[in-house]
Tab-separated table of C-alpha atoms and ligand atoms in Angstrom:
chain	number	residue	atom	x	y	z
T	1	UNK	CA	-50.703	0.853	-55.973
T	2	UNK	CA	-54.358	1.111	-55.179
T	3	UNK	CA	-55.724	2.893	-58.496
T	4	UNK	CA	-58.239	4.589	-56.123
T	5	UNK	CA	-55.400	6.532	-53.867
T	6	UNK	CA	-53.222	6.985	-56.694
T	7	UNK	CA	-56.713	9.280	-58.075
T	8	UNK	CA	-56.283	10.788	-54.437
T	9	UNK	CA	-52.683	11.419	-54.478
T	10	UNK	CA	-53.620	13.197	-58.052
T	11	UNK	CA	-55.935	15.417	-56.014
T	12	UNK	CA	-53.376	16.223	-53.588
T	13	UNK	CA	-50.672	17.077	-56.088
T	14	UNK	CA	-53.373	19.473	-57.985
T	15	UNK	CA	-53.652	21.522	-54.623
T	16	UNK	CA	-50.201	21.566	-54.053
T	17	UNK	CA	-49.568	23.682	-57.563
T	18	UNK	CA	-52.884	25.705	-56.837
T	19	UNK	CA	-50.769	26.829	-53.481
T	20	UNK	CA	-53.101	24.356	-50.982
T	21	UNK	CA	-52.260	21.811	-48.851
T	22	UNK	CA	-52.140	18.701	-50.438
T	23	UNK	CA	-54.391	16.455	-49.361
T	24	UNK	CA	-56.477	14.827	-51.770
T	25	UNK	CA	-59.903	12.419	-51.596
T	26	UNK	CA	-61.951	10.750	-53.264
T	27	UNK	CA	-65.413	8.729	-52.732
T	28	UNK	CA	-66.010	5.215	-54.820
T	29	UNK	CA	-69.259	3.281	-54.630
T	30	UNK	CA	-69.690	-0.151	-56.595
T	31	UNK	CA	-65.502	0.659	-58.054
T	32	UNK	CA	-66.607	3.637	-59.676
T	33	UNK	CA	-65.378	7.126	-58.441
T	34	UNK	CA	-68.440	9.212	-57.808
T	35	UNK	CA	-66.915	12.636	-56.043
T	36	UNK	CA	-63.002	13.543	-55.859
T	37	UNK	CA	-61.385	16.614	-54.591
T	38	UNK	CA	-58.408	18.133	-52.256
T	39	UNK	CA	-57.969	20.504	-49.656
T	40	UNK	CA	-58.814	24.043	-50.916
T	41	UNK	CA	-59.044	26.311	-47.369
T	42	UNK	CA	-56.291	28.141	-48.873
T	43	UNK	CA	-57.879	28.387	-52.293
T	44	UNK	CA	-61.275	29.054	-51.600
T	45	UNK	CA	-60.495	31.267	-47.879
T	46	UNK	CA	-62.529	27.844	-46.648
T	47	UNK	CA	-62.566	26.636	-42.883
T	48	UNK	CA	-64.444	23.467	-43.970
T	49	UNK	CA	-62.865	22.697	-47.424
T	50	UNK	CA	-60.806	19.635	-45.923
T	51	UNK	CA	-59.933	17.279	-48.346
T	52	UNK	CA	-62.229	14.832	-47.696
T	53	UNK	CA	-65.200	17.574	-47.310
T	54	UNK	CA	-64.552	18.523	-51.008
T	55	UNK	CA	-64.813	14.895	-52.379
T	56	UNK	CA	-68.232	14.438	-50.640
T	57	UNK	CA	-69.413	18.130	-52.135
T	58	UNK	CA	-68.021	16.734	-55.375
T	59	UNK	CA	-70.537	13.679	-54.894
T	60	UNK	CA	-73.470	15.957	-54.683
T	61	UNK	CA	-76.717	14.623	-52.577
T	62	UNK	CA	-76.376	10.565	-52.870
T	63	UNK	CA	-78.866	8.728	-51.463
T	64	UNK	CA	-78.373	7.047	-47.683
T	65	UNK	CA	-77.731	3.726	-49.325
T	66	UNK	CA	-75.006	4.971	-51.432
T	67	UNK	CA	-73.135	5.995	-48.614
T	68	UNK	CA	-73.519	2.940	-46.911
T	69	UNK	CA	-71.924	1.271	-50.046
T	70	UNK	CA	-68.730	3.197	-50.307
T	71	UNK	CA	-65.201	3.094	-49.141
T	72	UNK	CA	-63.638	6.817	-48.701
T	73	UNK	CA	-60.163	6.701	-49.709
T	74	UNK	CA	-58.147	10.219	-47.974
T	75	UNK	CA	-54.364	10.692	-48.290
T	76	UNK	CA	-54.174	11.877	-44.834
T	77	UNK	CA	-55.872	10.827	-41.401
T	78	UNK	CA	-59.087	12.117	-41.442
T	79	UNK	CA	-59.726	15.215	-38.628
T	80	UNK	CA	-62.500	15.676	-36.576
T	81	UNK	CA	-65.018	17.370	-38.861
T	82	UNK	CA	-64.298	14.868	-41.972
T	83	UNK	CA	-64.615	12.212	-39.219
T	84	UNK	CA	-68.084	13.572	-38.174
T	85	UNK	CA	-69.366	13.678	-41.893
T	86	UNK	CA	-67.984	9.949	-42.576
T	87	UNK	CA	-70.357	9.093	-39.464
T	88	UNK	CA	-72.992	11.178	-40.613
T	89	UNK	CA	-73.080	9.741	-43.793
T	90	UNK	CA	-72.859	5.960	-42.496
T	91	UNK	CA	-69.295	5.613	-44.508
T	92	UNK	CA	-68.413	2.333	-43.654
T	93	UNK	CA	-64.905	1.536	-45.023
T	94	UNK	CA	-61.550	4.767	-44.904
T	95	UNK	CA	-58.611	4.244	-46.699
T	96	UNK	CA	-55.701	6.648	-45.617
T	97	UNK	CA	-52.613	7.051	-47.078
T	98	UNK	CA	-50.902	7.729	-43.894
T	99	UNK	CA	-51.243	8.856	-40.011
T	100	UNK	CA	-47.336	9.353	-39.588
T	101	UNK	CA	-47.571	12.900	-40.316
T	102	UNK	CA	-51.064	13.502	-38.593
T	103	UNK	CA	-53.257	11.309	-36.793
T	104	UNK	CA	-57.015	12.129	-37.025
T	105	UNK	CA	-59.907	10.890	-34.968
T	106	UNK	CA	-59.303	7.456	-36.000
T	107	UNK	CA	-60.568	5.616	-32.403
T	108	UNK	CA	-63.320	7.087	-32.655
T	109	UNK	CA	-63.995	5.933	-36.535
T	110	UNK	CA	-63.361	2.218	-34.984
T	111	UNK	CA	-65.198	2.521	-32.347
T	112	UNK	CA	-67.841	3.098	-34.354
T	113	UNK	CA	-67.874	0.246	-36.916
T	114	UNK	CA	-65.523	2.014	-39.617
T	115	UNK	CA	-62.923	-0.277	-41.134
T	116	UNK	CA	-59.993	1.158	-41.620
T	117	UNK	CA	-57.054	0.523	-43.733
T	118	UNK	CA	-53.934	2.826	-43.405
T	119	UNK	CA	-51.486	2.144	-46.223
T	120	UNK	CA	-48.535	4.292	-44.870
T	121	UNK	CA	-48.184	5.133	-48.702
T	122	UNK	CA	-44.421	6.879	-49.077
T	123	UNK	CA	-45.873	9.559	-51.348
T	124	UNK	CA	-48.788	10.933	-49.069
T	125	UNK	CA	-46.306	10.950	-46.364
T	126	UNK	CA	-43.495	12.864	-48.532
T	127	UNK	CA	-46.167	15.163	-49.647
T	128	UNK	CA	-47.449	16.311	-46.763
T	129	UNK	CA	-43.914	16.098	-44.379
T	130	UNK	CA	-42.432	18.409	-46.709
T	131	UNK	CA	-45.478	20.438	-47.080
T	132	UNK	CA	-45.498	20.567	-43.094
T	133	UNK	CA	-41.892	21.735	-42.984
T	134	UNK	CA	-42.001	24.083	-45.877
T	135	UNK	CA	-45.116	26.277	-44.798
T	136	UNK	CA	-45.770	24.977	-40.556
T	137	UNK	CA	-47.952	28.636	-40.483
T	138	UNK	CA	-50.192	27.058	-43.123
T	139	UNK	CA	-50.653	23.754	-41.472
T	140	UNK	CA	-50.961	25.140	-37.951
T	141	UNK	CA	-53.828	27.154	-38.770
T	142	UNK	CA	-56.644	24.665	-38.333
T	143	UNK	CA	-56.193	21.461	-36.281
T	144	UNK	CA	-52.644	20.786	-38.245
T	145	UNK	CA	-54.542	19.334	-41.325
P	1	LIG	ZN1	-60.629	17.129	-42.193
């Protein structure tokens, strides 16, 4: 497997045991990992700690042509406000682990120039299927992710 969504996989596994949902991220630039993190809304009482959202806090400020070099790798299909920040930032490449479970605002990521590559990875989709059917309050509270 992808040694960049296995790190994301780790992320989503390390919310799972802090009581989160686990979905895990992580931002690489030239191969190199330069912010990782997972879900923490539960965590942290955060309506913006997605998954994704953590990994680019993680990163700190990068310059605009850092962004512009790096692939975003997300266990999950990203939502509407992690889609908005990949935009933002001029992300230009998403790898998600899988979309069977949720499907985020993925059109709109293509129809604005983001590749996308959606591995349908058996482990995000175990993860977050049995998350979904062990705690559906916790995963109905925002926009299902
Ligand atoms: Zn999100």
């Amino acid at each position: 497997m992808d040694q960049f969504l296995r790190v994301a996989i780790e992320e989503a596994e390390a919310g799972l045991k802090e009581g989160g949902l686990p979905i895990g991220s992580v931002l690489v630039h030239d191969g190199r990992i330069i912010g990782r993190g997972h879900n923490r809304r539960i965590q942290q009482g955060s309506p913006i700690l997605h998954g994704e959202m953590d990994a680019l806090e993680n990163a700190g400020r990068q310059p605009a042509s850092v962004y512009k070099n790096s692939t975003l790798y997300t266990t999950l299909s990203p939502c509407a406000m992690c889609t908005g920040a990949i935009l933002l930032y001029g992300i230009p490449r998403v790898v998600i682990g899988e979309n069977s479970n949720f499907t985020g605002e993925e059109e709109l990521l293509k129809s604005r120039g983001v590749v996308l590559d959606i591995r349908q990875d058996q482990d995000c989709i175990k993860l977050m299927g049995d998350f979904i059917r062990q705690h559906p309050d916790l995963w109905n509270e925002d926009i299902g992710e």
